[in-house]
Amino acid sequence: EDILIAVVDGLKGFPDAINAAFPDTIVQTCIVHLVRHSLNFCGWKDRKVVAKDLKRVYQAIDDGEAEKALVDFEAEWGQKYPSIAPSWRRAWQEVIPFFAFPPAVRKIIYTTNAIESLNRVIR
């Protein structure tokens, strides 16, 4: 059987393992996990504004606009929080598949939280 898309939480090696077993699978990083990771780098008083500015990246119309939004984000916050934009760039190959899908599908695949909730209930 094939898997169209796998949404992962950023564990190293997970995308390679998935692609080894299912070479045609699109591997997507969980956007919520990436945002949470980003917010770990910033102070409490800036978290809401930083999260809002990151939303411009993952709500962009396509990967080109997302890249521009990330450049804008880095121009605004890069001096104060120099680790955030590079963390997105390191994950970029697993972020951009997201933009090939229409907004209705993006709402479903931007997070693994629903899956995590289901697993918690099952346990």
mmCIF file with all atom_site columns, C-alpha atoms in Angstrom:
data_model
loop_
_atom_site.group_PDB
_atom_site.id
_atom_site.type_symbol
_atom_site.label_atom_id
_atom_site.label_alt_id
_atom_site.label_comp_id
_atom_site.label_asym_id
_atom_site.label_entity_id
_atom_site.label_seq_id
_atom_site.pdbx_PDB_ins_code
_atom_site.Cartn_x
_atom_site.Cartn_y
_atom_site.Cartn_z
_atom_site.occupancy
_atom_site.B_iso_or_equiv
_atom_site.pdbx_formal_charge
_atom_site.auth_seq_id
_atom_site.auth_comp_id
_atom_site.auth_asym_id
_atom_site.auth_atom_id
_atom_site.pdbx_PDB_model_num
ATOM 1   C CA . GLU A 1 1   ? 0.000  0.000  0.000  1.00 0.00 ? 1   GLU A CA 1
ATOM 2   C CA . ASP A 1 2   ? 1.032  3.604  -0.529 1.00 0.00 ? 2   ASP A CA 1
ATOM 3   C CA . ILE A 1 3   ? 0.934  6.638  1.707  1.00 0.00 ? 3   ILE A CA 1
ATOM 4   C CA . LEU A 1 4   ? 0.200  9.976  0.047  1.00 0.00 ? 4   LEU A CA 1
ATOM 5   C CA . ILE A 1 5   ? 1.446  12.223 2.841  1.00 0.00 ? 5   ILE A CA 1
ATOM 6   C CA . ALA A 1 6   ? 3.008  11.693 6.252  1.00 0.00 ? 6   ALA A CA 1
ATOM 7   C CA . VAL A 1 7   ? 2.969  14.536 8.759  1.00 0.00 ? 7   VAL A CA 1
ATOM 8   C CA . VAL A 1 8   ? 5.857  14.225 11.219 1.00 0.00 ? 8   VAL A CA 1
ATOM 9   C CA . ASP A 1 9   ? 6.874  16.136 14.306 1.00 0.00 ? 9   ASP A CA 1
ATOM 10  C CA . GLY A 1 10  ? 10.492 16.841 13.417 1.00 0.00 ? 10  GLY A CA 1
ATOM 11  C CA . LEU A 1 11  ? 12.212 13.764 14.805 1.00 0.00 ? 11  LEU A CA 1
ATOM 12  C CA . LYS A 1 12  ? 15.522 13.321 13.027 1.00 0.00 ? 12  LYS A CA 1
ATOM 13  C CA . GLY A 1 13  ? 15.578 10.380 10.658 1.00 0.00 ? 13  GLY A CA 1
ATOM 14  C CA . PHE A 1 14  ? 11.814 10.004 10.506 1.00 0.00 ? 14  PHE A CA 1
ATOM 15  C CA . PRO A 1 15  ? 11.463 11.422 6.963  1.00 0.00 ? 15  PRO A CA 1
ATOM 16  C CA . ASP A 1 16  ? 14.258 9.137  5.708  1.00 0.00 ? 16  ASP A CA 1
ATOM 17  C CA . ALA A 1 17  ? 12.685 6.095  7.351  1.00 0.00 ? 17  ALA A CA 1
ATOM 18  C CA . ILE A 1 18  ? 9.296  6.866  5.806  1.00 0.00 ? 18  ILE A CA 1
ATOM 19  C CA . ASN A 1 19  ? 10.781 7.435  2.363  1.00 0.00 ? 19  ASN A CA 1
ATOM 20  C CA . ALA A 1 20  ? 12.801 4.215  2.612  1.00 0.00 ? 20  ALA A CA 1
ATOM 21  C CA . ALA A 1 21  ? 9.622  2.198  3.143  1.00 0.00 ? 21  ALA A CA 1
ATOM 22  C CA . PHE A 1 22  ? 7.310  4.356  1.021  1.00 0.00 ? 22  PHE A CA 1
ATOM 23  C CA . PRO A 1 23  ? 9.444  6.203  -1.565 1.00 0.00 ? 23  PRO A CA 1
ATOM 24  C CA . ASP A 1 24  ? 6.558  8.138  -3.140 1.00 0.00 ? 24  ASP A CA 1
ATOM 25  C CA . THR A 1 25  ? 5.295  9.549  0.153  1.00 0.00 ? 25  THR A CA 1
ATOM 26  C CA . ILE A 1 26  ? 5.307  13.298 0.687  1.00 0.00 ? 26  ILE A CA 1
ATOM 27  C CA . VAL A 1 27  ? 6.794  14.025 4.111  1.00 0.00 ? 27  VAL A CA 1
ATOM 28  C CA . GLN A 1 28  ? 5.407  17.144 5.775  1.00 0.00 ? 28  GLN A CA 1
ATOM 29  C CA . THR A 1 29  ? 6.668  18.697 9.003  1.00 0.00 ? 29  THR A CA 1
ATOM 30  C CA . CYS A 1 30  ? 3.979  19.441 11.552 1.00 0.00 ? 30  CYS A CA 1
ATOM 31  C CA . ILE A 1 31  ? 3.636  23.214 11.377 1.00 0.00 ? 31  ILE A CA 1
ATOM 32  C CA . VAL A 1 32  ? 2.349  23.410 14.953 1.00 0.00 ? 32  VAL A CA 1
ATOM 33  C CA . HIS A 1 33  ? 5.454  21.620 16.236 1.00 0.00 ? 33  HIS A CA 1
ATOM 34  C CA . LEU A 1 34  ? 7.669  23.949 14.207 1.00 0.00 ? 34  LEU A CA 1
ATOM 35  C CA . VAL A 1 35  ? 5.898  27.027 15.604 1.00 0.00 ? 35  VAL A CA 1
ATOM 36  C CA . ARG A 1 36  ? 6.148  25.678 19.157 1.00 0.00 ? 36  ARG A CA 1
ATOM 37  C CA . HIS A 1 37  ? 9.836  24.997 18.644 1.00 0.00 ? 37  HIS A CA 1
ATOM 38  C CA . SER A 1 38  ? 10.267 28.556 17.360 1.00 0.00 ? 38  SER A CA 1
ATOM 39  C CA . LEU A 1 39  ? 8.473  30.039 20.343 1.00 0.00 ? 39  LEU A CA 1
ATOM 40  C CA . ASN A 1 40  ? 10.926 28.276 22.669 1.00 0.00 ? 40  ASN A CA 1
ATOM 41  C CA . PHE A 1 41  ? 13.517 30.775 21.432 1.00 0.00 ? 41  PHE A CA 1
ATOM 42  C CA . CYS A 1 42  ? 11.572 33.910 22.302 1.00 0.00 ? 42  CYS A CA 1
ATOM 43  C CA . GLY A 1 43  ? 10.554 35.728 25.427 1.00 0.00 ? 43  GLY A CA 1
ATOM 44  C CA . TRP A 1 44  ? 7.069  35.394 26.871 1.00 0.00 ? 44  TRP A CA 1
ATOM 45  C CA . LYS A 1 45  ? 6.061  38.961 26.063 1.00 0.00 ? 45  LYS A CA 1
ATOM 46  C CA . ASP A 1 46  ? 6.884  38.490 22.354 1.00 0.00 ? 46  ASP A CA 1
ATOM 47  C CA . ARG A 1 47  ? 5.305  35.072 21.843 1.00 0.00 ? 47  ARG A CA 1
ATOM 48  C CA . LYS A 1 48  ? 1.916  36.222 20.530 1.00 0.00 ? 48  LYS A CA 1
ATOM 49  C CA . VAL A 1 49  ? 3.422  38.659 18.050 1.00 0.00 ? 49  VAL A CA 1
ATOM 50  C CA . VAL A 1 50  ? 6.089  36.190 16.888 1.00 0.00 ? 50  VAL A CA 1
ATOM 51  C CA . ALA A 1 51  ? 3.421  33.493 16.430 1.00 0.00 ? 51  ALA A CA 1
ATOM 52  C CA . LYS A 1 52  ? 1.280  35.928 14.433 1.00 0.00 ? 52  LYS A CA 1
ATOM 53  C CA . ASP A 1 53  ? 4.225  36.826 12.214 1.00 0.00 ? 53  ASP A CA 1
ATOM 54  C CA . LEU A 1 54  ? 5.081  33.141 11.665 1.00 0.00 ? 54  LEU A CA 1
ATOM 55  C CA . LYS A 1 55  ? 1.465  32.593 10.610 1.00 0.00 ? 55  LYS A CA 1
ATOM 56  C CA . ARG A 1 56  ? 2.235  34.740 7.548  1.00 0.00 ? 56  ARG A CA 1
ATOM 57  C CA . VAL A 1 57  ? 4.788  32.121 6.531  1.00 0.00 ? 57  VAL A CA 1
ATOM 58  C CA . TYR A 1 58  ? 2.612  29.026 6.771  1.00 0.00 ? 58  TYR A CA 1
ATOM 59  C CA . GLN A 1 59  ? -0.554 30.752 5.558  1.00 0.00 ? 59  GLN A CA 1
ATOM 60  C CA . ALA A 1 60  ? 1.149  32.067 2.422  1.00 0.00 ? 60  ALA A CA 1
ATOM 61  C CA . ILE A 1 61  ? -0.496 31.240 -0.884 1.00 0.00 ? 61  ILE A CA 1
ATOM 62  C CA . ASP A 1 62  ? 2.500  29.226 -2.133 1.00 0.00 ? 62  ASP A CA 1
ATOM 63  C CA . ASP A 1 63  ? 6.085  28.349 -1.266 1.00 0.00 ? 63  ASP A CA 1
ATOM 64  C CA . GLY A 1 64  ? 7.456  31.451 -3.014 1.00 0.00 ? 64  GLY A CA 1
ATOM 65  C CA . GLU A 1 65  ? 5.290  33.752 -0.916 1.00 0.00 ? 65  GLU A CA 1
ATOM 66  C CA . ALA A 1 66  ? 6.158  31.705 2.165  1.00 0.00 ? 66  ALA A CA 1
ATOM 67  C CA . GLU A 1 67  ? 9.852  32.252 1.490  1.00 0.00 ? 67  GLU A CA 1
ATOM 68  C CA . LYS A 1 68  ? 9.246  35.998 1.171  1.00 0.00 ? 68  LYS A CA 1
ATOM 69  C CA . ALA A 1 69  ? 7.287  35.958 4.431  1.00 0.00 ? 69  ALA A CA 1
ATOM 70  C CA . LEU A 1 70  ? 10.167 34.122 6.119  1.00 0.00 ? 70  LEU A CA 1
ATOM 71  C CA . VAL A 1 71  ? 12.621 36.735 4.821  1.00 0.00 ? 71  VAL A CA 1
ATOM 72  C CA . ASP A 1 72  ? 10.329 39.468 6.192  1.00 0.00 ? 72  ASP A CA 1
ATOM 73  C CA . PHE A 1 73  ? 10.073 37.617 9.491  1.00 0.00 ? 73  PHE A CA 1
ATOM 74  C CA . GLU A 1 74  ? 13.844 37.388 9.737  1.00 0.00 ? 74  GLU A CA 1
ATOM 75  C CA . ALA A 1 75  ? 14.211 41.087 8.942  1.00 0.00 ? 75  ALA A CA 1
ATOM 76  C CA . GLU A 1 76  ? 11.797 41.887 11.783 1.00 0.00 ? 76  GLU A CA 1
ATOM 77  C CA . TRP A 1 77  ? 12.896 39.350 14.393 1.00 0.00 ? 77  TRP A CA 1
ATOM 78  C CA . GLY A 1 78  ? 16.270 37.965 13.280 1.00 0.00 ? 78  GLY A CA 1
ATOM 79  C CA . GLN A 1 79  ? 18.320 40.348 15.392 1.00 0.00 ? 79  GLN A CA 1
ATOM 80  C CA . LYS A 1 80  ? 16.401 39.617 18.576 1.00 0.00 ? 80  LYS A CA 1
ATOM 81  C CA . TYR A 1 81  ? 15.755 35.897 17.930 1.00 0.00 ? 81  TYR A CA 1
ATOM 82  C CA . PRO A 1 82  ? 18.459 34.684 15.519 1.00 0.00 ? 82  PRO A CA 1
ATOM 83  C CA . SER A 1 83  ? 17.597 30.976 15.847 1.00 0.00 ? 83  SER A CA 1
ATOM 84  C CA . ILE A 1 84  ? 14.007 31.013 14.597 1.00 0.00 ? 84  ILE A CA 1
ATOM 85  C CA . ALA A 1 85  ? 14.323 31.637 10.849 1.00 0.00 ? 85  ALA A CA 1
ATOM 86  C CA . PRO A 1 86  ? 17.264 29.210 10.462 1.00 0.00 ? 86  PRO A CA 1
ATOM 87  C CA . SER A 1 87  ? 15.231 26.486 12.194 1.00 0.00 ? 87  SER A CA 1
ATOM 88  C CA . TRP A 1 88  ? 12.515 26.964 9.547  1.00 0.00 ? 88  TRP A CA 1
ATOM 89  C CA . ARG A 1 89  ? 15.099 26.906 6.770  1.00 0.00 ? 89  ARG A CA 1
ATOM 90  C CA . ARG A 1 90  ? 16.576 23.633 8.059  1.00 0.00 ? 90  ARG A CA 1
ATOM 91  C CA . ALA A 1 91  ? 13.085 22.083 7.878  1.00 0.00 ? 91  ALA A CA 1
ATOM 92  C CA . TRP A 1 92  ? 12.112 23.872 4.656  1.00 0.00 ? 92  TRP A CA 1
ATOM 93  C CA . GLN A 1 93  ? 12.094 20.777 2.414  1.00 0.00 ? 93  GLN A CA 1
ATOM 94  C CA . GLU A 1 94  ? 9.518  19.254 4.762  1.00 0.00 ? 94  GLU A CA 1
ATOM 95  C CA . VAL A 1 95  ? 7.564  22.534 5.052  1.00 0.00 ? 95  VAL A CA 1
ATOM 96  C CA . ILE A 1 96  ? 7.031  23.380 1.386  1.00 0.00 ? 96  ILE A CA 1
ATOM 97  C CA . PRO A 1 97  ? 5.005  20.274 0.356  1.00 0.00 ? 97  PRO A CA 1
ATOM 98  C CA . PHE A 1 98  ? 2.220  21.829 2.412  1.00 0.00 ? 98  PHE A CA 1
ATOM 99  C CA . PHE A 1 99  ? 1.777  24.581 -0.193 1.00 0.00 ? 99  PHE A CA 1
ATOM 100 C CA . ALA A 1 100 ? 0.827  22.143 -2.963 1.00 0.00 ? 100 ALA A CA 1
ATOM 101 C CA . PHE A 1 101 ? -2.483 21.508 -1.207 1.00 0.00 ? 101 PHE A CA 1
ATOM 102 C CA . PRO A 1 102 ? -5.600 23.695 -1.122 1.00 0.00 ? 102 PRO A CA 1
ATOM 103 C CA . PRO A 1 103 ? -6.381 25.561 2.134  1.00 0.00 ? 103 PRO A CA 1
ATOM 104 C CA . ALA A 1 104 ? -9.023 23.028 3.204  1.00 0.00 ? 104 ALA A CA 1
ATOM 105 C CA . VAL A 1 105 ? -6.461 20.204 3.084  1.00 0.00 ? 105 VAL A CA 1
ATOM 106 C CA . ARG A 1 106 ? -3.777 22.346 4.736  1.00 0.00 ? 106 ARG A CA 1
ATOM 107 C CA . LYS A 1 107 ? -6.024 22.726 7.792  1.00 0.00 ? 107 LYS A CA 1
ATOM 108 C CA . ILE A 1 108 ? -5.956 18.958 8.174  1.00 0.00 ? 108 ILE A CA 1
ATOM 109 C CA . ILE A 1 109 ? -2.250 18.336 7.568  1.00 0.00 ? 109 ILE A CA 1
ATOM 110 C CA . TYR A 1 110 ? -0.609 21.285 9.310  1.00 0.00 ? 110 TYR A CA 1
ATOM 111 C CA . THR A 1 111 ? -0.582 19.456 12.636 1.00 0.00 ? 111 THR A CA 1
ATOM 112 C CA . THR A 1 112 ? -0.166 15.997 14.107 1.00 0.00 ? 112 THR A CA 1
ATOM 113 C CA . ASN A 1 113 ? -2.128 17.024 17.215 1.00 0.00 ? 113 ASN A CA 1
ATOM 114 C CA . ALA A 1 114 ? -5.336 15.235 16.190 1.00 0.00 ? 114 ALA A CA 1
ATOM 115 C CA . ILE A 1 115 ? -3.369 12.018 15.769 1.00 0.00 ? 115 ILE A CA 1
ATOM 116 C CA . GLU A 1 116 ? -1.627 12.558 19.105 1.00 0.00 ? 116 GLU A CA 1
ATOM 117 C CA . SER A 1 117 ? -4.999 13.109 20.792 1.00 0.00 ? 117 SER A CA 1
ATOM 118 C CA . LEU A 1 118 ? -6.387 9.917  19.304 1.00 0.00 ? 118 LEU A CA 1
ATOM 119 C CA . ASN A 1 119 ? -3.311 7.938  20.424 1.00 0.00 ? 119 ASN A CA 1
ATOM 120 C CA . ARG A 1 120 ? -3.670 9.361  23.951 1.00 0.00 ? 120 ARG A CA 1
ATOM 121 C CA . VAL A 1 121 ? -7.311 8.194  24.093 1.00 0.00 ? 121 VAL A CA 1
ATOM 122 C CA . ILE A 1 122 ? -6.413 4.734  22.814 1.00 0.00 ? 122 ILE A CA 1
ATOM 123 C CA . ARG A 1 123 ? -3.665 4.296  25.428 1.00 0.00 ? 123 ARG A CA 1
#
